[in-house]
Coordinates of C-alpha atoms (C1' of nucleotides) in Angstrom, one line a residue:
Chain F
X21 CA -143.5 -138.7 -133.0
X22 CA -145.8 -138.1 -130.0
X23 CA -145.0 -135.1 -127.8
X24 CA -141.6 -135.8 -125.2
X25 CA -144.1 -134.9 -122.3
X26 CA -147.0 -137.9 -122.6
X27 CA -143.6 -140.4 -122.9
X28 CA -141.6 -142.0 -119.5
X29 CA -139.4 -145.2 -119.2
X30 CA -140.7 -147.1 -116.4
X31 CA -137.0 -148.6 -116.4
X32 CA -133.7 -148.4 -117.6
X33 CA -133.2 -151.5 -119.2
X34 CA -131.7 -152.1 -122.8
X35 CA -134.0 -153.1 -126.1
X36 CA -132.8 -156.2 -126.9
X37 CA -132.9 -156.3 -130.4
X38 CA -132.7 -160.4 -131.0
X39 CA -136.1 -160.7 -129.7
X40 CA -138.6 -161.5 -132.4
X41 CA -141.4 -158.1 -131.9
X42 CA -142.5 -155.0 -130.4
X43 CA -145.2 -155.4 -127.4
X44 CA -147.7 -152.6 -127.1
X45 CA -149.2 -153.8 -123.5
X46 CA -152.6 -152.1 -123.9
X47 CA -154.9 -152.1 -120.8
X48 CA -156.1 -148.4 -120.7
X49 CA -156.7 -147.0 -123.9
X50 CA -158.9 -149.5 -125.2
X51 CA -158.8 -148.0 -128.8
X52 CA -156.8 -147.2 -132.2
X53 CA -158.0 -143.4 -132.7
X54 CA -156.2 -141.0 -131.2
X55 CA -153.7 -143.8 -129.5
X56 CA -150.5 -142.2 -128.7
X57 CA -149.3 -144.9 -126.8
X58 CA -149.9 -147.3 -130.2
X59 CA -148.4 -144.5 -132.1
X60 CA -145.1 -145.0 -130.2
X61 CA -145.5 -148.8 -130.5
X62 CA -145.8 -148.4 -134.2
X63 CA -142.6 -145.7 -134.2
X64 CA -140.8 -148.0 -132.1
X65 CA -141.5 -151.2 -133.9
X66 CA -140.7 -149.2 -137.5
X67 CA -137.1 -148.2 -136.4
X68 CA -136.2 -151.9 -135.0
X69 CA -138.0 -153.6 -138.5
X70 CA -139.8 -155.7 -136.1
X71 CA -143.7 -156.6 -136.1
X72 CA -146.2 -155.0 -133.4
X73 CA -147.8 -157.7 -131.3
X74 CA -151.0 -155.5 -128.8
X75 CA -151.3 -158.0 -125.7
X76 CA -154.2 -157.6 -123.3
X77 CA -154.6 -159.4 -120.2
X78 CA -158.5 -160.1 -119.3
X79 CA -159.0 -161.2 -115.9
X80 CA -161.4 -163.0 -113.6
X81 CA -162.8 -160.7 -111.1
X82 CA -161.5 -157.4 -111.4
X83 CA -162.3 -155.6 -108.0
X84 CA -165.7 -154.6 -108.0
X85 CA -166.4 -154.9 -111.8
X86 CA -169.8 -156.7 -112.9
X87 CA -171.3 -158.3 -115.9
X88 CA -172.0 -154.6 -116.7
X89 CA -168.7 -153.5 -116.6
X90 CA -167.2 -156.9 -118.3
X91 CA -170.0 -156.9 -120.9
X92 CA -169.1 -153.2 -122.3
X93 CA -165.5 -153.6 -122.0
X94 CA -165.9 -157.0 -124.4
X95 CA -168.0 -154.8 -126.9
X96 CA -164.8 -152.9 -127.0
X97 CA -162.2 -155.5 -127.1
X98 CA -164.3 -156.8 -130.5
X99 CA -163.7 -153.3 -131.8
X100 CA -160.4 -153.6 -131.2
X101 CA -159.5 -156.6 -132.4
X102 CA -160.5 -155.6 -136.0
X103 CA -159.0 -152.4 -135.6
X104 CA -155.7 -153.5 -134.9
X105 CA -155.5 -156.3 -137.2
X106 CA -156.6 -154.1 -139.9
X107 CA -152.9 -152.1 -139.1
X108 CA -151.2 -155.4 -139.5
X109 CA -150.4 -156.2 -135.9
X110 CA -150.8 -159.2 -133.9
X111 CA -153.5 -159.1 -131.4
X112 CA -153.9 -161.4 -128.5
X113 CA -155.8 -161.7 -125.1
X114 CA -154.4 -163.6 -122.6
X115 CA -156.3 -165.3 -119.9
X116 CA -154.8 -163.5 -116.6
X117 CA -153.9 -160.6 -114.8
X118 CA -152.6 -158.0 -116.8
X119 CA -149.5 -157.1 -115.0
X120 CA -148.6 -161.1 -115.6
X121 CA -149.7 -161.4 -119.1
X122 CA -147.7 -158.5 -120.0
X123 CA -144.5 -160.2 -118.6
X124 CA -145.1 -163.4 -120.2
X125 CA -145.6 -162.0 -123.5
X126 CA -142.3 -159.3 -122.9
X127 CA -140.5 -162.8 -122.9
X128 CA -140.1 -162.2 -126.4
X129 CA -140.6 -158.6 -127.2
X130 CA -137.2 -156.1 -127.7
X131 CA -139.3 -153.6 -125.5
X132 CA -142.0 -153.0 -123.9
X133 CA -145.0 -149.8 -124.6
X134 CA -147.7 -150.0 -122.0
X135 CA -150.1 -146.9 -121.3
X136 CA -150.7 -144.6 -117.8
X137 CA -153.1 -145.6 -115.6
X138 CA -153.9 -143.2 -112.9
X139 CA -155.2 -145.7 -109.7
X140 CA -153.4 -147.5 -107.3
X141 CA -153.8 -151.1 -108.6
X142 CA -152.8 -150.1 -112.5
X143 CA -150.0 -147.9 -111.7
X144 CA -148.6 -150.8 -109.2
X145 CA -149.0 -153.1 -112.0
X146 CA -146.7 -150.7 -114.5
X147 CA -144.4 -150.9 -111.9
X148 CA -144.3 -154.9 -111.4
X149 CA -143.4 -155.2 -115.2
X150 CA -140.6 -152.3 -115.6
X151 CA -139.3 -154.8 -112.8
X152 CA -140.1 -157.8 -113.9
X153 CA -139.0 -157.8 -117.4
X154 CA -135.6 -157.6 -118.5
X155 CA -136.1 -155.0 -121.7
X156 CA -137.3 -151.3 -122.1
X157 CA -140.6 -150.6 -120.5
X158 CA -141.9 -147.5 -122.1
X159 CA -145.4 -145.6 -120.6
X160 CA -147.6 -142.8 -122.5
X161 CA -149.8 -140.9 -121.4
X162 CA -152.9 -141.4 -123.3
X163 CA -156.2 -140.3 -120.8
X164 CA -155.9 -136.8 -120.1
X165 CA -155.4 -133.5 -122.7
X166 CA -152.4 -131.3 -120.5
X167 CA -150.4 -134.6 -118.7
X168 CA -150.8 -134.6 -115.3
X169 CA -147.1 -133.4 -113.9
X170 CA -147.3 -131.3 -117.1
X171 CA -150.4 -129.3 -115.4
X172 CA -149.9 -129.8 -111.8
X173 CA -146.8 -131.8 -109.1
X174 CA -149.1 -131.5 -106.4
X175 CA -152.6 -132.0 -104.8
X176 CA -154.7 -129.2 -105.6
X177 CA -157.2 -127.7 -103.7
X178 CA -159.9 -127.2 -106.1
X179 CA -160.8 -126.4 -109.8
X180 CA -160.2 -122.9 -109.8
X181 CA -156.3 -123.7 -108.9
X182 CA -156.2 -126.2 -111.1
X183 CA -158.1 -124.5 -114.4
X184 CA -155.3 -121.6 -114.9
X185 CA -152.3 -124.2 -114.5
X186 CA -154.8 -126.7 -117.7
X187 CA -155.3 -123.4 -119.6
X188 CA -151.8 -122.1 -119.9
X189 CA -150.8 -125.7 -121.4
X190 CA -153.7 -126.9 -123.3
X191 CA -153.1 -125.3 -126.5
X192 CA -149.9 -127.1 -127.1
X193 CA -151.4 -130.1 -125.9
X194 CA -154.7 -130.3 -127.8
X195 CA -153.0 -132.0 -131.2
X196 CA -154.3 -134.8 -133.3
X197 CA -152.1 -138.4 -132.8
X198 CA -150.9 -139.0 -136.1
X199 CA -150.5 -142.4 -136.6
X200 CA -147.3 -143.9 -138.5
X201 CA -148.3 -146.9 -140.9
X202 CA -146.2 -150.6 -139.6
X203 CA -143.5 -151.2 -142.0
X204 CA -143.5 -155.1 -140.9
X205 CA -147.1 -156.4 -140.6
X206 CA -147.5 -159.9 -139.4
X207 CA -149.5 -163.3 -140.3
X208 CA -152.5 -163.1 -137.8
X209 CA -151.9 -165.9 -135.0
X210 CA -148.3 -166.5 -135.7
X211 CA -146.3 -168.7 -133.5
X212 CA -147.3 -168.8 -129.8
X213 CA -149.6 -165.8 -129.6
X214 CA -152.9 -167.7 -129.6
X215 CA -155.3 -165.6 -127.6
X216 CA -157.5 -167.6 -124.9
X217 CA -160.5 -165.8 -125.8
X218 CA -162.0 -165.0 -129.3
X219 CA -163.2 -162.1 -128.5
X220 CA -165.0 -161.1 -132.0
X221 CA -167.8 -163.1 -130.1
X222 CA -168.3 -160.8 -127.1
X223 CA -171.3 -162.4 -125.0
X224 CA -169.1 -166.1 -125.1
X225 CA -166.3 -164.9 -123.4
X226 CA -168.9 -163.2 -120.9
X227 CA -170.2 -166.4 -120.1
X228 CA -166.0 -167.8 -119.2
X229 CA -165.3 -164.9 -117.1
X230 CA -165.7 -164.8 -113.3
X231 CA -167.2 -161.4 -111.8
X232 CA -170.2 -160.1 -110.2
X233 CA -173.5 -161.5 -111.6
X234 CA -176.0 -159.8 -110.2
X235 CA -175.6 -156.6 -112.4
X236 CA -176.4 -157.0 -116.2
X237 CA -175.2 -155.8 -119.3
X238 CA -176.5 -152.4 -120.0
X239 CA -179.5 -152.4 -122.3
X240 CA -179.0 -149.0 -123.6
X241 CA -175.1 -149.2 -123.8
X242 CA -172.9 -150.8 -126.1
X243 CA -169.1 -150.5 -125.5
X244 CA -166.6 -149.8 -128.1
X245 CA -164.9 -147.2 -130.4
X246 CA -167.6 -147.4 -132.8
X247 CA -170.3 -146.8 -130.5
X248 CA -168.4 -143.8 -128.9
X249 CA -168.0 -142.5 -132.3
X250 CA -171.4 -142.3 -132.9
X251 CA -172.7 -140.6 -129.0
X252 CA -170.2 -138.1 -130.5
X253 CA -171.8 -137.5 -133.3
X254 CA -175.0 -137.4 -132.2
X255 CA -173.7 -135.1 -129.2
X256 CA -172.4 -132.4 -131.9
X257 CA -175.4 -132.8 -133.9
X258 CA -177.8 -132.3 -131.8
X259 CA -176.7 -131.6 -128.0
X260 CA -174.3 -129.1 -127.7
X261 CA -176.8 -126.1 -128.3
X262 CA -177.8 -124.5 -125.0
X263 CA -175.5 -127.1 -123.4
X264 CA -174.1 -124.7 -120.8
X265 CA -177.6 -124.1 -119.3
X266 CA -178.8 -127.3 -120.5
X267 CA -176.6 -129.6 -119.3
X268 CA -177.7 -129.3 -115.6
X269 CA -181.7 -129.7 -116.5
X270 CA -181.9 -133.8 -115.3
X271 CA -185.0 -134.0 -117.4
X272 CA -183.6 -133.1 -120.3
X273 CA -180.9 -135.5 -120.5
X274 CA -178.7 -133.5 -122.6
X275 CA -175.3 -135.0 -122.1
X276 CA -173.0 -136.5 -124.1
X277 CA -173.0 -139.5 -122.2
X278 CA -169.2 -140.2 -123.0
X279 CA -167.4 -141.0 -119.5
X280 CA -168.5 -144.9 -120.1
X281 CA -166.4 -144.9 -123.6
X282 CA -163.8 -142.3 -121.7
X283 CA -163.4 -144.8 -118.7
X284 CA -162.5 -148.1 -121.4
X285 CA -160.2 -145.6 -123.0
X286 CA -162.7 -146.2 -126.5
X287 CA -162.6 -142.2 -127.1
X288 CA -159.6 -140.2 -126.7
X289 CA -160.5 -137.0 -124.4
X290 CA -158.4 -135.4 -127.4
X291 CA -160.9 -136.2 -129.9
X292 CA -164.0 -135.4 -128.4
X293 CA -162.4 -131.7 -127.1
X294 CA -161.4 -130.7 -130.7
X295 CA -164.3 -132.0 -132.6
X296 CA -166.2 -130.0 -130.2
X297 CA -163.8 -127.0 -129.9
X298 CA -164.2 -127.2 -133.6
X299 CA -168.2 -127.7 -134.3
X300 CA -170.4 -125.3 -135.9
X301 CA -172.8 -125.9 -133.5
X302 CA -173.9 -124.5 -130.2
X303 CA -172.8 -120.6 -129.0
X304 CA -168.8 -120.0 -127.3
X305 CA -170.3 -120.9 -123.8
X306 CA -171.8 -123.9 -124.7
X307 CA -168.4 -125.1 -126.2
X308 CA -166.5 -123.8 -123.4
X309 CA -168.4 -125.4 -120.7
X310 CA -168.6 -128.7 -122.1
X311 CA -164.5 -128.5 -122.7
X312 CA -164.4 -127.1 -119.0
X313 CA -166.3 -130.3 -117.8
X314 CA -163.8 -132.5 -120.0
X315 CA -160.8 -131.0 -119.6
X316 CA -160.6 -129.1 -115.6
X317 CA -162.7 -131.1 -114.4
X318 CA -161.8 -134.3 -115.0
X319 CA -158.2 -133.9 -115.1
X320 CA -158.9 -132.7 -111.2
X321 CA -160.1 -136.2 -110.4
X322 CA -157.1 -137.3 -112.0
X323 CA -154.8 -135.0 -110.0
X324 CA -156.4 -136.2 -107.2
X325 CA -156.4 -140.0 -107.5
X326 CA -152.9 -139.0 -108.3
X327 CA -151.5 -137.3 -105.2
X328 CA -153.8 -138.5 -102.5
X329 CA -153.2 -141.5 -101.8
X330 CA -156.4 -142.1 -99.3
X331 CA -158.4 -141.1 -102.7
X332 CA -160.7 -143.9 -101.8
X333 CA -161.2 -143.3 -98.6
X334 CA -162.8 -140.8 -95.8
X335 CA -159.4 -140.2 -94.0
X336 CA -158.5 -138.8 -97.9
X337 CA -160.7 -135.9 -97.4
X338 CA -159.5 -132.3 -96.7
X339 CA -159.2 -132.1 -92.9
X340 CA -162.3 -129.6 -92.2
X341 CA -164.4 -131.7 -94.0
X342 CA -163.7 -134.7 -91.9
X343 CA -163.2 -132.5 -88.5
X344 CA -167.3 -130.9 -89.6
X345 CA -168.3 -134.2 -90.5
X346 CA -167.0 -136.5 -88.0
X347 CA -168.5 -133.0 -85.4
X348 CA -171.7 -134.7 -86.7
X349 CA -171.8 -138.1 -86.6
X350 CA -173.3 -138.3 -83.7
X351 CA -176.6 -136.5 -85.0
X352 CA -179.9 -137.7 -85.3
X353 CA -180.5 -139.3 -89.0
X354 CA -184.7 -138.7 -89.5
X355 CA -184.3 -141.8 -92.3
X356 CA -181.9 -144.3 -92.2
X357 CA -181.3 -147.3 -95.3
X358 CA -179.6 -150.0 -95.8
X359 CA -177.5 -150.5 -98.8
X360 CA -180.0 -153.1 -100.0
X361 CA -182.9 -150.4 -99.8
X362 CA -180.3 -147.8 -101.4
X363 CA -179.5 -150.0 -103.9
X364 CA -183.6 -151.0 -105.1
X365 CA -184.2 -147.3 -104.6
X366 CA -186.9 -148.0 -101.8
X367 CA -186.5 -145.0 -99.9
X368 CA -189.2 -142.0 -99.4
X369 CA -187.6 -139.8 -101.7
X370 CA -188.9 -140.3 -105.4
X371 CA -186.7 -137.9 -106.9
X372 CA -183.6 -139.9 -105.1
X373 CA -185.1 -143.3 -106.2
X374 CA -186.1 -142.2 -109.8
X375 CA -182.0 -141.3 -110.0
X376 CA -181.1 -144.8 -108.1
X377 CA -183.0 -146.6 -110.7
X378 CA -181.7 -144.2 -113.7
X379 CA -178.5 -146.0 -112.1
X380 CA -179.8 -149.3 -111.7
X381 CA -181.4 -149.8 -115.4
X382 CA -179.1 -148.0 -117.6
X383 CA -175.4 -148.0 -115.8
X384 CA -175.3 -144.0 -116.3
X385 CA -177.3 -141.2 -114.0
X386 CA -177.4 -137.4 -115.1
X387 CA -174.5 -135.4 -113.7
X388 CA -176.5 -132.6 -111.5
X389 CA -178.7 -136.0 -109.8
X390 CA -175.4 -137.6 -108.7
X391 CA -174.6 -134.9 -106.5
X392 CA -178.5 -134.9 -104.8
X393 CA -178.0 -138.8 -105.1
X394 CA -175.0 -138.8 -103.0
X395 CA -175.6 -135.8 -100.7
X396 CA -178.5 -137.9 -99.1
X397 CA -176.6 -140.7 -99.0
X398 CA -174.6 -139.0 -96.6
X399 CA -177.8 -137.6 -94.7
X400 CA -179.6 -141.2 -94.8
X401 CA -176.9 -143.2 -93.0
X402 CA -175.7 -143.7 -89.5
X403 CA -172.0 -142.6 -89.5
X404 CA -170.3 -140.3 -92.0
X405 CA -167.2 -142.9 -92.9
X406 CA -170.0 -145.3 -93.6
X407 CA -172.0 -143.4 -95.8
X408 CA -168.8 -142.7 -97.5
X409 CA -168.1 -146.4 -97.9
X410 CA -171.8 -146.6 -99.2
X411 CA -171.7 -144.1 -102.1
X412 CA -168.7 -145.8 -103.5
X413 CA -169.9 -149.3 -103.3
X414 CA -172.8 -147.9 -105.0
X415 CA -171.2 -145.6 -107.6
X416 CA -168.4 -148.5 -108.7
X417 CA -171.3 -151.1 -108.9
X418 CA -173.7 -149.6 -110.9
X419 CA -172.0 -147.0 -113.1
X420 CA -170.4 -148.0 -116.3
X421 CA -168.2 -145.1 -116.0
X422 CA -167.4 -146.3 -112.0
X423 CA -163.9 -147.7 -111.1
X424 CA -162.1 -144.9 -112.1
X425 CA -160.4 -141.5 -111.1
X426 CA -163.6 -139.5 -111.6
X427 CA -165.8 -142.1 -109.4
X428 CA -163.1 -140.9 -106.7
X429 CA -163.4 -137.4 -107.2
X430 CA -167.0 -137.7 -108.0
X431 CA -167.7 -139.2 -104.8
X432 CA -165.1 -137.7 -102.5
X433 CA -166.5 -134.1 -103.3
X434 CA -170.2 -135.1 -102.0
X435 CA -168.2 -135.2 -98.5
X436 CA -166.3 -131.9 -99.1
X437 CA -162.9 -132.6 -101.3
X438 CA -162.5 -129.9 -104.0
X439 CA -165.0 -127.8 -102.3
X440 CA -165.3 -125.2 -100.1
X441 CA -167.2 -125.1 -96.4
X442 CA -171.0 -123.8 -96.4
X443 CA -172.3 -122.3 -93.3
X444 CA -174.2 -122.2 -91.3
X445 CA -173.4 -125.8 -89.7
X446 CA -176.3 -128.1 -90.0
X447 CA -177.5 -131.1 -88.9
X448 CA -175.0 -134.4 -90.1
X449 CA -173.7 -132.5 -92.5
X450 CA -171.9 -129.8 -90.5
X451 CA -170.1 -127.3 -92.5
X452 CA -170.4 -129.6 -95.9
X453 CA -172.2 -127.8 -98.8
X454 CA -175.9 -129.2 -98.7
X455 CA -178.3 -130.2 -100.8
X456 CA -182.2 -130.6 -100.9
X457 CA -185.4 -131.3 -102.3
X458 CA -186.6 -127.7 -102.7
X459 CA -183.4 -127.3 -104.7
X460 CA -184.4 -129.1 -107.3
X461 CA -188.6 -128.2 -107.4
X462 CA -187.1 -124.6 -107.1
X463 CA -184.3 -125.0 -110.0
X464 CA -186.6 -127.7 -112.4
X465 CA -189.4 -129.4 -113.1
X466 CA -187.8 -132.4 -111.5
X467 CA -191.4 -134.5 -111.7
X468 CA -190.4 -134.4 -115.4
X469 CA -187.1 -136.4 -114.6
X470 CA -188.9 -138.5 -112.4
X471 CA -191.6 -139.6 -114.9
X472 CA -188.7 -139.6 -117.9
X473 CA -187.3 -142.8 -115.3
X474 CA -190.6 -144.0 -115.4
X475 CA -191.5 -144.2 -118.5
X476 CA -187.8 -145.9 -119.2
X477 CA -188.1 -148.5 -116.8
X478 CA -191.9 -149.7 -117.9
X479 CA -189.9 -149.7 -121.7
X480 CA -186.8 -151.7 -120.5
X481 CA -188.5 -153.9 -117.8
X482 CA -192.6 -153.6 -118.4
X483 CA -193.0 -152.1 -114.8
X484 CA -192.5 -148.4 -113.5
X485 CA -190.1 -147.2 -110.7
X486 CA -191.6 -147.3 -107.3
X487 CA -192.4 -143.9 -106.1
X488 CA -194.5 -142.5 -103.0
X489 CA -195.2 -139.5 -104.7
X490 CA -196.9 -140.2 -108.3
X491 CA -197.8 -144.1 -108.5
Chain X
dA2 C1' -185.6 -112.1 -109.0
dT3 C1' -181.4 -110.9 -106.7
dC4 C1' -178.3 -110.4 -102.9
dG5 C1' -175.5 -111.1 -98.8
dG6 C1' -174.1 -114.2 -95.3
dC7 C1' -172.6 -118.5 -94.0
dT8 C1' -166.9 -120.6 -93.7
dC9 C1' -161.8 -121.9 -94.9
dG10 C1' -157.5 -121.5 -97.2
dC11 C1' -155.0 -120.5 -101.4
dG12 C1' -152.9 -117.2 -104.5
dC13 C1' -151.6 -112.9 -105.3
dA14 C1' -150.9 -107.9 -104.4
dA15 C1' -148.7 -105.1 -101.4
Chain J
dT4 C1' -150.3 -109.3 -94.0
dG5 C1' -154.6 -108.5 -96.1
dC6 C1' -158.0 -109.4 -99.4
dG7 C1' -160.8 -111.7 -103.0
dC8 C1' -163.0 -115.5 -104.1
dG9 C1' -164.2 -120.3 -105.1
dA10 C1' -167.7 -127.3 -109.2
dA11 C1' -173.1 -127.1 -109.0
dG12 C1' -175.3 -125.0 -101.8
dC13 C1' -179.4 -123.0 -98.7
dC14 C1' -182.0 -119.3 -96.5
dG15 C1' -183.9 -115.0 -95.3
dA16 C1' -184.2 -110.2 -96.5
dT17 C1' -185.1 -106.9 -99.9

DNA sequence: ATCGGCTCGCGCAA
DNA sequence: TGCGCGAAGCCGAT
């Protein structure tokens, strides 16, 4: 039984029990582990002695998403596909937007399990099929540790209202998902459930799918539970001592380079928090900030995605943020880029490009760069809705873990959301915390990072990064 | 090296 | 109503 609190019915229709199986519509938590929404599948399925069918709809041209993107989720769906098969459920991929996939297969299913989505699209999808459908459409909350209402019913104004609301309920929310064995396992490809894709062989299907082309398949990423398995491994083993200071030292990479695997739903935030809560590794602090990072943190962006509903765009900002920066707009911009030049990291800054190419080459940058990154994105470009507009585009195209609630929140507190003014008012940037060069010579020995990107990029591509500085 | 000031608004004590 | 203090800031004074 999962807990009461990760469960809602998206309608109130009946279960029709005449209907052949169970469908467990999985589009977010791309994975078995730690799957409460499969767990209730399984539950469900058990007490109506009916088989467990796991439809997923794969689409053409998801908004934004690139070969990257495709590529690492396919790694996933192979993963998957053994995985659930190995439980003795059906699994098929439909051709198609999910929303429509999930009705057409809950033609036959006695109800419906899907799991929560926290943007715009994905929840308005949820709500097509509780609509659409004339059986029970169950959701569970599988992406955050403390459920969002469960933490917080409205907007909050930063981490430090949000972090005593997460701490009070996290210890009654940080459980293992015990998963119930399927009574009734079915013959694989049973009648009518032939997937469109074979998705066992991951680069095929790449090559039917229509999305963005121009950015390719990570070279130092593979998707999937396995592969998140083992970055968490490897985290514990050897990452998480010193990580509190550590983790914002860019050269020294020490991350656990997770979000990708968090944003395809192959880890549960559940299992990395009390592996890590639990390892014999590291001091208190170092434990305690990476769960602070994992668990505040990120359910913020999800809070915010959640009740702002302008999370995407600069009239979603608090209102002195745009009031400072819109104060500004007007102001001389000493460098000014295109998104072309942003994008190949052909600016004058070779700190900023070496992060842009970090970007560009791998899919992931380190977490204290992204803030420089975007803060003179903001400096660089004409108009602060604009530069807004920019970092997004930039962020969702190039980052593996892009396209979700953390890109949002990520993005939207370079321009002042979660944060607090900064005096005194400057140039562009107006009362929005600032950033700098000399921030990073005074903090690190940020030629380090730049020649760590270097060093990459003549390994993954035979040349180095362009840079006015060194080369 | 360390500290206060810069600035706004929430949460809590009073 | 007043007061403390905050997701990563910078800068100048000590």
């Amino acid at each position: 039984m999962i807990s009461p609190s990760r469960l809602r019915t998206l309608n109130g229709k009946p279960v029709d029990s005449s209907k052949p199986y169970v469908l467990y519509w999985l589009q977010q938590a791309q994975r078995v582990g730690f799957n409460q929404a499969l767990a209730h599948a399984i539950d469900r399925a058990n007490e109506l002695k009916k088989p467990l069918v796991v439809g997923f709809g794969l689409m053409d041209d998801y908004p934004e998403a690139t070969e990257r993107h495709y590529a690492f989720m396919l790694d996933g769906l192979r993963d998957l596909k053994s995985a659930i098969e190995k439980l003795g459920a059906t699994f098929v991929v439909k051709h198609g937007v999910p929303k429509d996939v999930a009705v057409l297969l809950a033609k036959d299913a006695a109800c419906v399990v899907t799991d929560r989505a926290y943007l715009r699209h994905l929840v308005g999808w949820r709500e097509h099929v509780a609509n659409a459908v004339s059986v029970r459409v169950e959701q569970v909350e599988t992406e955050l540790v403390v459920p969002l209402e469960v933490a917080s019913t409205k907007s909050e104004i930063g981490a430090r209202t949000l972090r005593p609301k997460i701490h009070r309920a996290w210890a009654e929310h940080l459980v293992p998902v015990e998963m119930p064995k399927l009574a009734v396992k079915s013959a694989p490809g049973a009648k009518g459930l032939q997937s469109d894709f074979d998705v066992s062989d991951p680069d095929a299907v790449l090559k039917k799918i229509s999305c963005i082309r121009e950015v390719k398949r990570s070279p130092v990423f593979t998707g999937g539970e396995r592969a998140a398995q083992k970055h968490l491994d490897d985290f514990i083993a050897s990452q998480i001592d010193d990580y509190a200071k550590g983790r914002n030292e860019p050269a020294r990479g020490q991350s656990s380079t997770l979000s990708p695997y968090l944003q395809y739903g192959h880890i549960s935030p559940i299992d990395m928090a009390t592996r890590v809560v639990s390892a014999k590794r590291g001091a208190q602090a170092d434990r305690d900030s990476f769960v602070e990072e994992l668990i505040v943190r990120r359910e913020l962006a999800h809070n915010f995605t959640s009740y702002n509903a302008k999370y995407d765009r600069f009239a979603g900002l608090p209102e002195w943020a745009q009031k400072s920066l819109r104060a500004h707009a007007m102001d001389k911009r000493q460098y000014v880029y295109t998104r072309d030049e942003l994008a190949t990291g052909q600016t004058h800054d070779s700190y900023w490009n070496a992060a842009q190419m970090e970007m560009v080459l791998t899919g992931f940058m380190h977490n204290y760069m992204r803030m420089y990154w975007g803060k003179k994105i903001l400096e660089w470009t004409p108009d602060p809705e604009e530069a807004h507009a920019t970092t997004l585009w930039l962020n969702n195209r190039f980052f593996l873990d892009g396209l979700n609630a953390n890109s949002y929140g990520n993005v939207a507190w370079i321009y002042g959301q979660h944060d607090r003014p900064w005096g005194p008012e400057r140039p562009i940037f107006g009362l929005i915390r600032y950033m700098n060069a000399a921030g990073l010579e005074r903090k690190f020995d940020i030629q380090d990072y730049v020649v760590k990107v270097d060093d990459l990029s003549r390994e993954l591509t035979g040349s180095g990064i362009r840079s006015n500085v060194l080369f």
